[in-house]
Short mmCIF file of C-alpha atoms in Angstrom, two decimals:
data_model
loop_
_atom_site.label_atom_id
_atom_site.label_comp_id
_atom_site.label_asym_id
_atom_site.label_seq_id
_atom_site.Cartn_x
_atom_site.Cartn_y
_atom_site.Cartn_z
CA UNK A 1 144.27 117.57 104.92
CA UNK A 2 147.69 119.23 104.47
CA UNK A 3 146.38 122.60 105.65
CA UNK A 4 144.84 120.95 108.71
CA UNK A 5 148.20 119.41 109.67
CA UNK A 6 149.95 122.75 109.25
CA UNK A 7 147.32 124.38 111.44
CA UNK A 8 147.78 121.81 114.20
CA UNK A 9 151.56 122.23 114.10
CA UNK A 10 151.41 126.00 114.27
CA UNK A 11 148.84 125.91 117.06
CA UNK A 12 151.14 123.83 119.25
CA UNK A 13 154.08 126.13 118.58
CA UNK A 14 154.05 129.01 121.09
CA UNK A 15 155.94 131.48 118.97
CA UNK A 16 154.06 134.84 119.01
CA UNK A 17 155.24 135.61 115.51
CA UNK A 18 153.27 132.62 114.27
CA UNK A 19 149.97 133.64 115.89
CA UNK A 20 148.89 135.60 112.82
CA UNK A 21 149.78 132.68 110.58
CA UNK A 22 147.69 130.35 112.77
CA UNK A 23 144.69 132.64 112.40
CA UNK A 24 145.14 132.81 108.63
CA UNK A 25 145.36 129.04 108.31
CA UNK A 26 142.32 128.65 110.57
CA UNK A 27 140.29 131.04 108.42
CA UNK A 28 141.41 129.22 105.28
CA UNK A 29 140.28 125.84 106.65
CA UNK A 30 136.91 127.20 107.81
CA UNK A 31 136.34 128.80 104.40
CA UNK A 32 137.12 125.55 102.62
CA UNK A 33 135.01 123.22 104.83
CA UNK A 34 131.68 123.92 103.04
CA UNK A 35 133.39 123.40 99.67
CA UNK A 36 134.87 120.11 100.90
CA UNK A 37 131.52 118.74 102.03
CA UNK A 38 129.75 119.90 98.87
CA UNK A 39 132.42 118.19 96.77
CA UNK A 40 132.06 115.01 98.84
CA UNK A 41 128.27 115.09 98.44
CA UNK A 42 128.54 115.52 94.66
CA UNK A 43 130.95 112.57 94.44
CA UNK A 44 128.58 110.39 96.47
CA UNK A 45 125.65 111.34 94.23
CA UNK A 46 127.71 110.46 91.17
CA UNK A 47 128.64 107.10 92.67
CA UNK A 48 125.06 106.08 93.51
CA UNK A 49 124.09 105.14 89.89
CA UNK A 50 127.32 103.14 89.57
CA UNK A 51 126.64 101.26 92.80
CA UNK A 52 123.05 100.56 91.72
CA UNK A 53 124.16 99.16 88.36
CA UNK A 54 126.42 96.64 90.06
CA UNK A 55 123.36 94.80 91.44
CA UNK A 56 123.37 91.98 88.93
CA UNK A 57 123.28 88.19 88.88
CA UNK A 58 124.41 85.76 86.19
CA UNK A 59 123.43 82.07 86.13
CA UNK A 60 124.39 79.20 83.81
CA UNK A 61 122.55 75.91 83.26
CA UNK A 62 122.93 72.82 81.12
CA UNK A 63 120.08 70.87 79.55
CA UNK A 64 120.34 67.10 79.91
CA UNK A 65 118.22 64.44 78.23
CA UNK A 66 118.82 60.72 78.62
CA UNK A 67 122.23 61.39 80.16
CA UNK A 68 123.35 63.54 77.21
CA UNK A 69 123.92 67.27 77.37
CA UNK A 70 121.82 68.75 74.57
CA UNK A 71 121.83 72.47 75.34
CA UNK A 72 122.47 75.38 77.68
CA UNK A 73 120.80 78.38 79.31
CA UNK A 74 122.23 81.70 80.41
CA UNK A 75 120.21 83.91 82.72
CA UNK A 76 120.79 87.46 83.88
CA UNK A 77 119.12 89.65 86.48
CA UNK A 78 119.91 93.35 86.62
CA UNK A 79 118.45 95.78 89.15
CA UNK A 80 118.56 99.56 88.69
CA UNK A 81 116.58 101.46 91.28
CA UNK A 82 112.96 100.32 91.19
CA UNK A 83 113.45 98.44 87.91
CA UNK A 84 114.37 94.77 87.60
CA UNK A 85 115.25 93.16 84.26
CA UNK A 86 115.44 89.43 83.63
CA UNK A 87 116.94 87.80 80.55
CA UNK A 88 117.13 84.18 79.40
CA UNK A 89 119.11 83.00 76.38
CA UNK A 90 119.12 79.31 75.44
CA UNK A 91 120.09 76.88 72.72
CA UNK A 92 119.22 73.22 72.18
CA UNK A 93 120.75 70.80 69.68
CA UNK A 94 119.19 67.34 69.59
CA UNK A 95 117.75 64.70 67.31
CA UNK A 96 114.13 63.57 67.23
CA UNK A 97 113.85 61.66 63.95
CA UNK A 98 115.59 64.68 62.39
CA UNK A 99 118.20 67.08 63.72
CA UNK A 100 116.58 69.89 65.72
CA UNK A 101 118.18 73.15 66.74
CA UNK A 102 116.21 75.54 68.94
CA UNK A 103 117.38 79.00 69.98
CA UNK A 104 115.31 81.16 72.31
CA UNK A 105 115.38 84.50 74.10
CA UNK A 106 113.05 85.62 76.88
CA UNK A 107 113.03 88.88 78.80
CA UNK A 108 110.93 90.48 81.53
CA UNK A 109 110.95 93.96 83.01
CA UNK A 110 109.44 94.76 86.41
CA UNK A 111 108.81 98.20 87.92
CA UNK A 112 108.29 98.29 91.69
CA UNK A 113 107.57 94.55 91.66
CA UNK A 114 105.03 94.74 88.82
CA UNK A 115 105.56 93.28 85.34
CA UNK A 116 105.49 96.03 82.73
CA UNK A 117 106.85 94.14 79.71
CA UNK A 118 107.92 90.66 78.67
CA UNK A 119 108.99 89.16 75.37
CA UNK A 120 109.52 85.68 73.97
CA UNK A 121 111.32 84.83 70.76
CA UNK A 122 112.10 81.31 69.55
CA UNK A 123 113.49 79.81 66.36
CA UNK A 124 113.51 76.14 65.38
CA UNK A 125 115.93 75.17 62.60
CA UNK A 126 116.11 78.82 61.56
CA UNK A 127 112.34 79.32 61.35
CA UNK A 128 110.61 81.71 63.76
CA UNK A 129 108.08 79.80 65.85
CA UNK A 130 107.34 82.26 68.65
CA UNK A 131 107.45 86.06 68.67
CA UNK A 132 105.27 87.25 71.52
CA UNK A 133 105.07 90.19 73.91
CA UNK A 134 103.09 91.02 77.03
CA UNK A 135 102.97 94.64 78.11
CA UNK A 136 101.20 96.84 80.62
CA UNK A 137 99.14 99.59 78.98
CA UNK A 138 97.01 102.04 81.00
CA UNK A 139 96.76 99.66 83.94
CA UNK A 140 95.83 96.57 81.90
CA UNK A 141 97.86 93.91 80.14
CA UNK A 142 97.78 93.12 76.46
CA UNK A 143 99.48 90.43 74.40
CA UNK A 144 100.88 91.04 70.94
CA UNK A 145 101.49 88.10 68.60
CA UNK A 146 101.29 87.46 64.85
CA UNK A 147 100.38 91.07 64.17
CA UNK A 148 97.39 91.00 66.52
CA UNK A 149 96.71 92.32 70.01
CA UNK A 150 94.71 90.61 72.74
CA UNK A 151 93.65 92.43 75.90
CA UNK A 152 93.78 90.45 79.12
CA UNK A 153 91.52 90.85 82.14
CA UNK A 154 94.60 90.98 84.38
CA UNK A 155 95.64 94.07 86.30
CA UNK A 156 98.64 92.83 88.27
CA UNK A 157 101.46 90.37 87.55
CA UNK A 158 104.10 90.15 90.26
CA UNK A 159 105.74 86.86 89.31
CA UNK A 160 106.07 85.11 85.97
CA UNK A 161 107.70 81.85 84.91
CA UNK A 162 111.04 83.51 84.21
CA UNK A 163 111.09 84.88 87.77
CA UNK A 164 111.20 81.34 89.16
CA UNK A 165 114.87 81.00 88.23
CA UNK A 166 115.72 83.80 90.67
CA UNK A 167 112.97 83.51 93.27
CA UNK A 168 111.73 80.53 95.25
CA UNK A 169 107.91 80.77 95.14
CA UNK A 170 107.37 80.51 98.89
CA UNK A 171 103.72 81.29 99.59
CA UNK A 172 102.97 81.78 95.88
CA UNK A 173 100.29 79.53 94.36
CA UNK A 174 100.24 80.90 90.82
CA UNK A 175 102.57 82.61 88.35
CA UNK A 176 102.00 84.22 84.98
CA UNK A 177 102.95 82.08 81.98
CA UNK A 178 103.93 84.31 79.07
CA UNK A 179 103.58 81.50 76.55
CA UNK A 180 99.95 80.75 77.47
CA UNK A 181 99.10 84.37 78.40
CA UNK A 182 97.56 83.41 81.72
CA UNK A 183 98.22 82.23 85.24
CA UNK A 184 99.30 78.67 86.02
CA UNK A 185 99.22 76.93 89.40
CA UNK A 186 102.24 76.31 91.62
CA UNK A 187 102.09 73.37 94.06
CA UNK A 188 104.69 72.11 96.54
CA UNK A 189 105.95 68.57 95.91
CA UNK A 190 106.84 65.97 98.51
CA UNK A 191 110.55 66.18 97.68
CA UNK A 192 110.79 69.93 98.28
CA UNK A 193 110.21 71.14 94.74
CA UNK A 194 107.56 73.35 93.17
CA UNK A 195 105.46 72.00 90.31
CA UNK A 196 104.02 74.29 87.67
CA UNK A 197 101.43 72.66 85.45
CA UNK A 198 100.66 74.01 82.00
CA UNK A 199 97.27 74.00 80.23
CA UNK A 200 98.53 71.35 77.76
CA UNK A 201 99.19 68.89 80.61
CA UNK A 202 102.97 69.25 80.62
CA UNK A 203 104.74 70.29 83.82
CA UNK A 204 108.03 71.50 85.29
CA UNK A 205 109.31 70.98 88.84
CA UNK A 206 111.69 73.64 90.20
CA UNK A 207 114.21 72.91 92.98
CA UNK A 208 116.05 75.55 94.99
CA UNK A 209 119.05 76.26 97.16
CA UNK A 210 119.22 79.59 99.03
CA UNK A 211 116.44 81.02 96.89
CA UNK A 212 118.10 80.28 93.52
CA UNK A 213 116.85 77.56 91.18
CA UNK A 214 119.39 74.73 90.92
CA UNK A 215 117.43 72.13 88.94
CA UNK A 216 114.27 71.77 86.84
CA UNK A 217 112.64 68.49 85.92
CA UNK A 218 110.71 68.75 82.66
CA UNK A 219 107.85 66.34 81.99
CA UNK A 220 106.56 66.62 78.43
CA UNK A 221 104.16 64.39 76.53
CA UNK A 222 106.96 63.23 74.21
CA UNK A 223 110.08 63.51 76.39
CA UNK A 224 111.61 64.21 79.79
CA UNK A 225 114.66 66.35 80.49
CA UNK A 226 116.48 68.23 83.23
CA UNK A 227 117.90 71.72 83.48
CA UNK A 228 120.83 71.75 85.93
CA UNK A 229 122.66 74.78 87.30
CA UNK A 230 126.39 74.71 86.57
CA UNK A 231 127.64 78.08 87.91
#
């Protein structure tokens, strides 16, 4: 930039003695232009991964039962190129005859919109109750749990239950349920929500604002509860 300013100044000055200097500066600038653009291109290429990594979303929810706050959820979505990673971490402290503490972690990884791996881990009062994974192997899905592996007759999973926190299921009538290792139905409710019904008869209704889940009504055989977005 400095050399360019000097060149412009010398060019406007009609002193013959400076003609040679003008030509030298001009040659210098022309010689440096390719280097400048190459440097700029390299910097842009280095910045692309940084810009991609900034595509993330963080959500917080509280779990309410009978008017009391009994737990929380933290959800993350990170996108890097064609890969999307979802993470849920939760904890519940409540009393049902005895004190119950439940901690859980769920994760899902999608490549080009296709689930390639998901994991569920849950402890109740310090004891592991769920340790389950679904993964894509050679074009088919398999589930690993309790040391065993079960192959599923499923070739494509584009949306699972964890996805529903980040994506309103418009036009989607089924999602993959990692817990039950199969698809469950999604139906629109009269109040604008989306009900997912599980094989055991329990159900959740998801409500959205601008594509993000803001509330979930949980209907279980033994209790009802709500998950409410806080930030």
